[in-house]
Amino acid sequence: MASTTRARKTAAKVVAEETPAEATAPESRAAEADSAPAAPEAAPLEPPRVDAAPEPPAPSPYVTPTEVIPDEENLADVILDDATGQPPANLDEVFVPLTPFGSTLQCTVRLVERTFLGPHRNPVTRLLQPKGAVVSEGIAARIRERLIAQAARTDNQ
């Protein structure tokens, strides 16, 4: 038992000796902090570094059915009246004015076009204008020009 008591007393002396040193440590740390150069309160005035934008990914040559929008490259060569399966006979009566003085026209026949879409040029028949569709003069003029060009091609053959 005597050895246990002596070990406790020795441990207590060690703790007592360390305590005064720790009490002076914050003062010495504060003195060191005062003598060290202070960091600036504001950021440096240099502009931030801007990296170049990464290259955009290459467009996919494949399209899904929801992305198929006819452009000049994918316009169909054949526009047909869906009821007869033939090109419209009277091109002037395909679009008629909706009102006597309006700028909108109404389609009198259901127009479909036969074309080839996709990377494998799959043949498809798609609706161009439903019967009774109300369209602007610009759209009607574009379709009418295509019908006139189609009629001129078939007359030449």
mmCIF file of C-alpha atoms in Angstrom:
data_model
loop_
_atom_site.group_PDB
_atom_site.id
_atom_site.type_symbol
_atom_site.label_atom_id
_atom_site.label_comp_id
_atom_site.label_asym_id
_atom_site.label_seq_id
_atom_site.Cartn_x
_atom_site.Cartn_y
_atom_site.Cartn_z
ATOM 1 C CA MET A 1 0.000 0.000 0.000
ATOM 2 C CA ALA A 2 2.854 2.309 0.674
ATOM 3 C CA SER A 3 3.908 2.174 -2.944
ATOM 4 C CA THR A 4 0.406 3.165 -4.080
ATOM 5 C CA THR A 5 0.327 6.207 -1.823
ATOM 6 C CA ARG A 6 3.794 7.256 -2.931
ATOM 7 C CA ALA A 7 2.782 6.975 -6.635
ATOM 8 C CA ARG A 8 -0.276 9.141 -6.017
ATOM 9 C CA LYS A 9 1.809 11.817 -4.298
ATOM 10 C CA THR A 10 4.339 11.796 -7.145
ATOM 11 C CA ALA A 11 1.576 12.114 -9.736
ATOM 12 C CA ALA A 12 0.046 14.996 -7.781
ATOM 13 C CA LYS A 13 3.411 16.801 -7.693
ATOM 14 C CA VAL A 14 3.812 16.381 -11.455
ATOM 15 C CA VAL A 15 0.337 17.830 -12.076
ATOM 16 C CA ALA A 16 1.033 20.727 -9.679
ATOM 17 C CA GLU A 17 4.293 21.532 -11.447
ATOM 18 C CA GLU A 18 2.648 21.548 -14.916
ATOM 19 C CA THR A 19 -0.233 23.796 -13.892
ATOM 20 C CA PRO A 20 1.799 27.011 -13.386
ATOM 21 C CA ALA A 21 3.492 26.526 -16.778
ATOM 22 C CA GLU A 22 0.137 26.168 -18.524
ATOM 23 C CA ALA A 23 -1.070 29.363 -16.870
ATOM 24 C CA THR A 24 1.770 31.318 -18.486
ATOM 25 C CA ALA A 25 1.343 29.622 -21.878
ATOM 26 C CA PRO A 26 -1.619 31.764 -23.045
ATOM 27 C CA GLU A 27 0.329 34.915 -22.227
ATOM 28 C CA SER A 28 3.318 33.741 -24.255
ATOM 29 C CA ARG A 29 1.047 32.707 -27.110
ATOM 30 C CA ALA A 30 -0.595 36.137 -27.126
ATOM 31 C CA ALA A 31 2.820 37.786 -27.218
ATOM 32 C CA GLU A 32 3.836 35.596 -30.162
ATOM 33 C CA ALA A 33 0.603 36.481 -31.998
ATOM 34 C CA ASP A 34 1.225 40.214 -31.521
ATOM 35 C CA SER A 35 4.757 39.995 -32.890
ATOM 36 C CA ALA A 36 3.680 37.950 -35.973
ATOM 37 C CA PRO A 37 2.712 39.929 -39.095
ATOM 38 C CA ALA A 38 -1.063 40.371 -39.376
ATOM 39 C CA ALA A 39 -2.941 38.957 -42.359
ATOM 40 C CA PRO A 40 -4.631 41.553 -44.594
ATOM 41 C CA GLU A 41 -8.320 42.098 -43.932
ATOM 42 C CA ALA A 42 -9.224 42.379 -47.634
ATOM 43 C CA ALA A 43 -8.586 40.060 -50.554
ATOM 44 C CA PRO A 44 -5.838 40.913 -53.046
ATOM 45 C CA LEU A 45 -6.888 43.084 -55.970
ATOM 46 C CA GLU A 46 -5.902 40.582 -58.650
ATOM 47 C CA PRO A 47 -8.727 39.359 -60.936
ATOM 48 C CA PRO A 48 -9.838 35.773 -60.396
ATOM 49 C CA ARG A 49 -8.498 33.184 -62.799
ATOM 50 C CA VAL A 50 -11.089 32.201 -65.388
ATOM 51 C CA ASP A 51 -10.673 28.876 -67.149
ATOM 52 C CA ALA A 52 -11.794 28.408 -70.728
ATOM 53 C CA ALA A 53 -15.175 26.756 -71.194
ATOM 54 C CA PRO A 54 -15.015 23.060 -72.092
ATOM 55 C CA GLU A 55 -15.822 22.012 -75.633
ATOM 56 C CA PRO A 56 -19.505 21.168 -76.141
ATOM 57 C CA PRO A 57 -20.250 17.558 -77.040
ATOM 58 C CA ALA A 58 -20.634 16.732 -80.703
ATOM 59 C CA PRO A 59 -24.244 16.504 -81.887
ATOM 60 C CA SER A 60 -25.543 12.986 -82.285
ATOM 61 C CA PRO A 61 -26.289 11.895 -85.858
ATOM 62 C CA TYR A 62 -29.280 9.932 -84.554
ATOM 63 C CA VAL A 63 -32.593 11.555 -83.722
ATOM 64 C CA THR A 64 -35.518 10.316 -81.723
ATOM 65 C CA PRO A 65 -39.076 10.606 -83.067
ATOM 66 C CA THR A 66 -39.752 13.628 -80.854
ATOM 67 C CA GLU A 67 -36.808 15.493 -82.393
ATOM 68 C CA VAL A 68 -37.875 15.007 -86.019
ATOM 69 C CA ILE A 69 -38.665 18.475 -87.323
ATOM 70 C CA PRO A 70 -38.729 18.915 -91.079
ATOM 71 C CA ASP A 71 -36.039 21.295 -92.240
ATOM 72 C CA GLU A 72 -34.853 22.139 -95.729
ATOM 73 C CA GLU A 73 -32.693 19.003 -95.852
ATOM 74 C CA ASN A 74 -35.437 16.606 -94.716
ATOM 75 C CA LEU A 75 -38.423 17.945 -96.648
ATOM 76 C CA ALA A 76 -40.433 15.282 -98.406
ATOM 77 C CA ASP A 77 -40.486 15.018 -102.165
ATOM 78 C CA VAL A 78 -44.049 13.753 -102.307
ATOM 79 C CA ILE A 79 -47.066 15.509 -100.746
ATOM 80 C CA LEU A 80 -50.316 13.569 -101.131
ATOM 81 C CA ASP A 81 -54.005 13.946 -100.409
ATOM 82 C CA ASP A 82 -54.573 11.212 -97.823
ATOM 83 C CA ALA A 83 -58.100 10.445 -99.103
ATOM 84 C CA THR A 84 -57.047 9.733 -102.694
ATOM 85 C CA GLY A 85 -53.371 8.758 -102.246
ATOM 86 C CA GLN A 86 -52.516 11.147 -105.122
ATOM 87 C CA PRO A 87 -51.213 14.723 -105.183
ATOM 88 C CA PRO A 88 -54.026 17.299 -104.852
ATOM 89 C CA ALA A 89 -55.700 17.929 -108.198
ATOM 90 C CA ASN A 90 -56.537 21.633 -107.746
ATOM 91 C CA LEU A 91 -53.723 23.428 -105.925
ATOM 92 C CA ASP A 92 -55.695 26.673 -105.579
ATOM 93 C CA GLU A 93 -58.422 24.966 -103.522
ATOM 94 C CA VAL A 94 -56.111 23.255 -101.009
ATOM 95 C CA PHE A 95 -56.151 26.367 -98.785
ATOM 96 C CA VAL A 96 -59.182 28.656 -98.694
ATOM 97 C CA PRO A 97 -59.641 31.847 -96.640
ATOM 98 C CA LEU A 98 -61.290 31.231 -93.264
ATOM 99 C CA THR A 99 -63.068 34.606 -93.323
ATOM 100 C CA PRO A 100 -63.540 36.955 -96.284
ATOM 101 C CA PHE A 101 -61.093 39.567 -94.943
ATOM 102 C CA GLY A 102 -58.859 37.529 -92.629
ATOM 103 C CA SER A 103 -55.250 36.508 -92.965
ATOM 104 C CA THR A 104 -55.749 32.893 -91.885
ATOM 105 C CA LEU A 105 -56.439 30.040 -94.253
ATOM 106 C CA GLN A 106 -58.108 26.666 -93.791
ATOM 107 C CA CYS A 107 -56.821 23.423 -95.275
ATOM 108 C CA THR A 108 -59.561 21.612 -97.232
ATOM 109 C CA VAL A 109 -57.802 18.221 -97.589
ATOM 110 C CA ARG A 110 -55.705 16.036 -95.301
ATOM 111 C CA LEU A 111 -52.121 16.415 -96.554
ATOM 112 C CA VAL A 112 -49.508 13.744 -95.822
ATOM 113 C CA GLU A 113 -45.949 13.510 -97.031
ATOM 114 C CA ARG A 114 -43.796 10.520 -97.799
ATOM 115 C CA THR A 115 -40.198 10.931 -96.772
ATOM 116 C CA PHE A 116 -37.158 9.043 -95.553
ATOM 117 C CA LEU A 117 -35.855 9.814 -92.067
ATOM 118 C CA GLY A 118 -33.012 8.761 -89.840
ATOM 119 C CA PRO A 119 -29.540 7.509 -90.536
ATOM 120 C CA HIS A 120 -30.898 4.463 -92.384
ATOM 121 C CA ARG A 121 -33.328 6.529 -94.463
ATOM 122 C CA ASN A 122 -36.397 4.629 -93.258
ATOM 123 C CA PRO A 123 -39.516 5.409 -95.292
ATOM 124 C CA VAL A 124 -42.263 7.127 -93.289
ATOM 125 C CA THR A 125 -45.572 8.780 -94.050
ATOM 126 C CA ARG A 126 -46.271 11.722 -91.772
ATOM 127 C CA LEU A 127 -49.116 14.163 -91.442
ATOM 128 C CA LEU A 128 -48.364 17.555 -92.952
ATOM 129 C CA GLN A 129 -51.743 19.277 -92.381
ATOM 130 C CA PRO A 130 -55.023 17.791 -91.122
ATOM 131 C CA LYS A 131 -58.265 18.568 -92.909
ATOM 132 C CA GLY A 132 -59.799 21.731 -91.470
ATOM 133 C CA ALA A 133 -56.512 23.019 -90.001
ATOM 134 C CA VAL A 134 -56.312 26.796 -89.657
ATOM 135 C CA VAL A 135 -52.887 28.054 -90.761
ATOM 136 C CA SER A 136 -51.236 31.391 -91.413
ATOM 137 C CA GLU A 137 -50.585 32.709 -94.890
ATOM 138 C CA GLY A 138 -46.863 32.014 -94.529
ATOM 139 C CA ILE A 139 -47.298 28.322 -93.802
ATOM 140 C CA ALA A 140 -49.895 27.973 -96.550
ATOM 141 C CA ALA A 141 -47.591 29.728 -99.028
ATOM 142 C CA ARG A 142 -44.691 27.423 -98.123
ATOM 143 C CA ILE A 143 -46.814 24.289 -98.617
ATOM 144 C CA ARG A 144 -48.324 25.691 -101.819
ATOM 145 C CA GLU A 145 -44.805 26.363 -103.210
ATOM 146 C CA ARG A 146 -43.830 22.780 -102.466
ATOM 147 C CA LEU A 147 -47.002 21.500 -104.179
ATOM 148 C CA ILE A 148 -46.314 23.659 -107.266
ATOM 149 C CA ALA A 149 -42.691 22.417 -107.426
ATOM 150 C CA GLN A 150 -43.927 18.830 -107.067
ATOM 151 C CA ALA A 151 -46.432 19.329 -109.900
ATOM 152 C CA ALA A 152 -43.695 20.822 -112.105
ATOM 153 C CA ARG A 153 -41.434 17.804 -111.455
ATOM 154 C CA THR A 154 -44.163 15.318 -112.344
ATOM 155 C CA ASP A 155 -45.068 17.268 -115.531
ATOM 156 C CA ASN A 156 -41.427 17.176 -116.673
ATOM 157 C CA GLN A 157 -41.147 13.429 -116.254
#
